[in-house]
Each structure stands twice: as structure tokens, then as C-alpha cells.
Amino acid sequence: MEPVLDPLADYVRDIPDFPQPGVTFKDITPLLADHAAFASTIDRIAEAYRGRPIHRVIGIEARGFIVAAPVAYKFGAGFTPVRKPGKLPSAVEREEYLLEYGSDILEIHADAVAPGERVLIVDDVLATGGTAAATARLVERLGAEVVGFGFIIELAFLKGREKLDGREIVSLITYE
Ligand code: AMP
């Protein structure tokens, strides 16, 4: 799991066997704690989509919120959360998706995204791609267009890209 050399990789900490045995958790808290690394992360994701009309940035609970909100601010776009079930207070659209063992659910407020809006989806890590693909389905069900995805980290060996249908993906650190 060597990262394609990127200076930001110095700020990501590997935590073995978290949250369960066999998983190496990519801990971004050192990156968030360093002003220059955090600023560079936000600037580079925003830069990758500069000049494209983006009306809304979607952040996926929970670490995606931390990245998506400042990207939205930089674009002058709105921010919308996609959350685990039961957290959003108003009427929701929900999407169930398969995990390696079992399934999970994500929700978005049904009135959060307008038909025709151009949306960027942001999260901290692209792993198997199930989470990002489910989020794209929610956005498209509401009639909006997914312009692309932005991630700090891509675990390329898990082939998440294949679930995202050839759409544009920006990831700053890739582990092959
Ligand atoms: P996936 O649906 O498999 O692409 O998983 C992506 C989601 O799970 C993201 O919201 C990540 O925050 C989280 N995630 C998956 N694998 C890891 C990992 N190795 N380290 C940190 N977060 C992870």
C-alpha cells in the first residue's frame, strides 16, 4: 500500500486493525490539524474543478463534512450533508447499498438538491466505492447532475472507481 508520492501523505496516519481486524484505517486527523496541509487539501480539490459551474457540494457523513464544507465555501456553492439513517430531521430520500458483509443506508433531505443542479460529491476516502456510488444515486434521483467526486485518499487496490461509472474523480493521495 505505497502512496503515489504526494507530500500530503506525510500527514495521514495508518492505524492497523481499526475499526476491525484486517482493516488499515487511514487517519486524516494529523492532516486536519496542520493548517498548511488542510488548506492545501481544500485548495487542490477546489482547483481541480475550477471554472466548472458547481451549484452544490455534497459531504458524506462524517469526515466528508469536514472537507466538503470548505470546498463549498471556496466555490461559492451550497453545502448539503448526506447522512446515516435517522439523523436528518425533514423528509428524506434513502439509498441502501451492499457492503462486504451486510448493507448500509444513506439519506439526503428530499428538498436539498434541485433538479438540474450540478453537484460535486466529496469524502475523505474512496475505498470500495459503495458509499460514493450510493450518494451519486441519491443526487441523481433528485434530478441533479453529478459533475464529479473529490477525495483526499483513494485506496486504488479496492477498485472503487469501477463503481463510479467513469465519472470524473479527483483523489490527492493514491495507495496502489
Ligand atoms: P467505501 O464505500 O468502501 O468506498 O468506503 C468509503 C467510506 O468508508 C468513506 O466514508 C470512508 O470514510 C470510510 N473508509 C473506508 N475505508 C477506510 C479506511 N481504510 N480508512 C478510513 N476510512 C475508510
Coordinates of C-alpha atoms and ligand atoms in Angstrom, one line a residue:
M1 CA 0.0 0.0 0.0
E2 CA 2.6 2.6 -1.1
P3 CA 1.2 6.0 -1.8
V4 CA 1.9 7.6 -5.2
L5 CA 4.3 10.2 -3.8
D6 CA 2.4 13.2 -2.6
P7 CA 3.6 15.4 0.2
L8 CA 0.1 15.2 1.9
A9 CA 0.7 11.5 2.6
D10 CA 3.1 12.5 5.4
Y11 CA 0.0 13.7 7.3
V12 CA -2.0 10.5 7.0
R13 CA -1.5 8.0 9.8
D14 CA -2.1 4.3 9.3
I15 CA -3.9 2.7 12.2
P16 CA -3.8 -1.1 11.8
D17 CA -6.8 -3.3 12.7
F18 CA -9.2 -0.4 13.1
P19 CA -12.2 -0.5 13.4
Q20 CA -11.8 -4.2 12.9
P21 CA -9.0 -6.8 12.4
G22 CA -7.5 -6.7 8.9
V23 CA -8.5 -3.1 8.1
T24 CA -5.8 -0.4 8.0
F25 CA -7.6 2.8 8.9
K26 CA -6.4 6.0 7.1
D27 CA -6.4 8.6 9.9
I28 CA -6.6 12.1 8.5
T29 CA -6.6 13.9 11.9
P30 CA -2.9 14.9 11.6
L31 CA -3.7 16.4 8.1
L32 CA -6.7 18.3 9.5
A33 CA -4.5 19.5 12.4
D34 CA -1.9 21.1 10.2
H35 CA -3.0 24.4 8.7
A36 CA -0.9 24.2 5.6
A37 CA -1.8 20.6 4.8
F38 CA -5.5 21.2 5.4
A39 CA -5.5 24.4 3.3
S40 CA -3.6 22.6 0.5
T41 CA -6.1 19.8 0.6
I42 CA -9.1 22.1 0.2
D43 CA -7.4 24.3 -2.4
R44 CA -6.3 21.3 -4.6
I45 CA -9.8 19.7 -4.7
A46 CA -11.4 23.1 -5.5
E47 CA -8.7 23.9 -8.1
A48 CA -9.3 20.6 -9.9
Y49 CA -12.9 21.7 -10.6
R50 CA -12.2 25.4 -11.1
G51 CA -14.1 27.1 -13.9
R52 CA -16.8 24.5 -13.9
P53 CA -20.3 25.5 -12.8
I54 CA -20.9 23.8 -9.5
H55 CA -24.0 24.7 -7.5
R56 CA -23.7 22.4 -4.6
V57 CA -21.1 20.3 -2.8
I58 CA -22.3 17.2 -1.0
G59 CA -20.4 15.9 2.0
I60 CA -20.7 12.3 3.2
E61 CA -21.0 11.7 7.0
A62 CA -18.9 12.3 8.9
R63 CA -15.4 13.1 7.8
G64 CA -16.7 14.1 4.3
F65 CA -18.4 17.1 6.0
I66 CA -15.0 18.4 7.2
V67 CA -13.7 18.5 3.6
A68 CA -16.8 19.3 1.7
A69 CA -17.9 22.4 3.6
P70 CA -14.7 24.4 3.0
V71 CA -14.7 23.3 -0.7
A72 CA -18.3 24.6 -1.0
Y73 CA -17.2 27.9 0.6
K74 CA -14.4 28.2 -1.9
F75 CA -16.7 27.7 -4.8
G76 CA -19.4 30.0 -3.5
A77 CA -21.7 26.9 -3.6
G78 CA -24.1 25.5 -1.1
F79 CA -23.2 22.5 1.1
T80 CA -25.5 19.6 1.6
P81 CA -25.0 16.6 4.0
V82 CA -25.6 13.0 3.2
R83 CA -26.1 11.2 6.5
K84 CA -26.5 7.9 8.2
P85 CA -30.2 6.9 8.7
G86 CA -32.4 8.7 11.2
K87 CA -30.2 11.8 11.5
L88 CA -31.9 14.2 9.1
P89 CA -35.0 15.9 10.6
S90 CA -37.1 16.5 7.5
A91 CA -38.4 14.2 4.7
V92 CA -35.6 12.1 3.1
E93 CA -34.7 10.0 0.1
R94 CA -32.8 6.9 1.2
E95 CA -30.5 4.5 -0.6
E96 CA -29.5 1.1 0.7
Y97 CA -26.2 -0.3 -0.6
L98 CA -24.2 -3.5 -0.1
L99 CA -21.1 -3.8 2.0
E100 CA -18.7 -6.8 2.0
Y101 CA -20.8 -8.2 4.9
G102 CA -24.4 -6.8 5.1
S103 CA -25.7 -3.4 3.9
D104 CA -25.8 0.2 4.9
I105 CA -28.1 3.1 4.3
L106 CA -27.6 6.8 3.4
E107 CA -30.1 9.6 3.4
I108 CA -30.4 13.1 1.9
H109 CA -33.1 15.7 2.6
A110 CA -35.6 15.3 -0.3
D111 CA -35.7 19.0 -0.9
A112 CA -31.9 19.6 -0.5
V113 CA -31.0 19.4 -4.2
A114 CA -32.9 20.9 -7.1
P115 CA -33.4 19.3 -10.5
G116 CA -30.7 20.4 -12.9
E117 CA -28.2 21.4 -10.2
R118 CA -24.6 20.5 -10.9
V119 CA -23.2 18.7 -7.8
L120 CA -19.7 17.8 -6.6
I121 CA -19.5 14.8 -4.1
V122 CA -16.7 14.9 -1.5
D123 CA -15.5 12.4 1.0
D124 CA -12.2 11.6 2.8
V125 CA -11.5 8.1 1.4
L126 CA -12.6 6.2 -1.7
A127 CA -12.4 2.6 -0.8
T128 CA -14.7 0.1 -2.4
G129 CA -16.8 2.9 -3.9
G130 CA -20.1 1.8 -2.4
T131 CA -20.6 4.9 -0.3
A132 CA -19.8 7.3 -3.2
A133 CA -21.9 5.4 -5.7
A134 CA -24.9 5.4 -3.4
T135 CA -24.6 9.1 -2.8
A136 CA -24.5 9.7 -6.6
R137 CA -27.7 7.6 -7.0
L138 CA -29.4 9.8 -4.3
V139 CA -28.3 13.0 -6.1
E140 CA -29.5 11.7 -9.5
R141 CA -32.8 10.5 -8.1
L142 CA -33.4 14.1 -7.1
G143 CA -32.8 15.2 -10.7
A144 CA -29.4 16.8 -10.3
E145 CA -26.2 16.1 -12.2
V146 CA -23.0 14.7 -10.6
V147 CA -20.1 16.7 -12.1
G148 CA -17.6 14.6 -10.3
F149 CA -16.1 13.4 -7.0
G150 CA -13.3 14.7 -4.8
F151 CA -11.4 12.5 -2.2
I152 CA -8.3 13.1 -0.2
I153 CA -7.3 9.4 -0.4
E154 CA -8.0 6.6 -2.9
L155 CA -7.4 3.0 -2.0
A156 CA -6.9 2.0 -5.6
F157 CA -6.5 -1.7 -4.9
L158 CA -10.2 -1.8 -3.8
K159 CA -11.2 -0.6 -7.3
G160 CA -13.8 1.9 -6.1
R161 CA -13.5 3.8 -9.4
E162 CA -15.2 0.9 -11.2
K163 CA -18.4 1.6 -9.2
L164 CA -18.4 5.3 -10.3
D165 CA -19.2 4.7 -13.9
G166 CA -16.3 6.6 -15.5
R167 CA -17.3 9.9 -13.9
E168 CA -14.6 12.4 -13.1
I169 CA -12.7 11.6 -9.9
V170 CA -10.0 13.7 -8.1
S171 CA -8.0 12.0 -5.4
L172 CA -5.0 13.6 -3.9
I173 CA -3.2 10.6 -2.5
T174 CA -3.4 7.2 -4.2
Y175 CA -2.4 4.0 -2.5
E176 CA -1.8 1.3 -5.1
Ligands
AMP1 P1 -16.4 2.6 0.5 O1 -17.9 2.7 0.5 O2 -15.9 1.2 0.7 O3 -15.7 3.3 -0.6 O4 -15.9 3.3 1.9 C1 -15.8 4.7 1.9 C2 -16.2 5.2 3.3 O5 -15.7 4.4 4.4 C3 -15.7 6.6 3.4 O6 -16.8 7.4 4.0 C4 -14.5 6.5 4.4 O7 -14.5 7.5 5.3 C5 -14.7 5.1 5.0 N1 -13.5 4.3 4.8 C6 -13.4 3.1 4.1 N2 -12.2 2.6 4.2 C7 -11.5 3.4 5.0 C8 -10.1 3.3 5.5 N3 -9.3 2.3 5.2 N4 -9.7 4.3 6.3 C9 -10.5 5.4 6.6 N5 -11.8 5.4 6.2 C10 -12.3 4.5 5.4

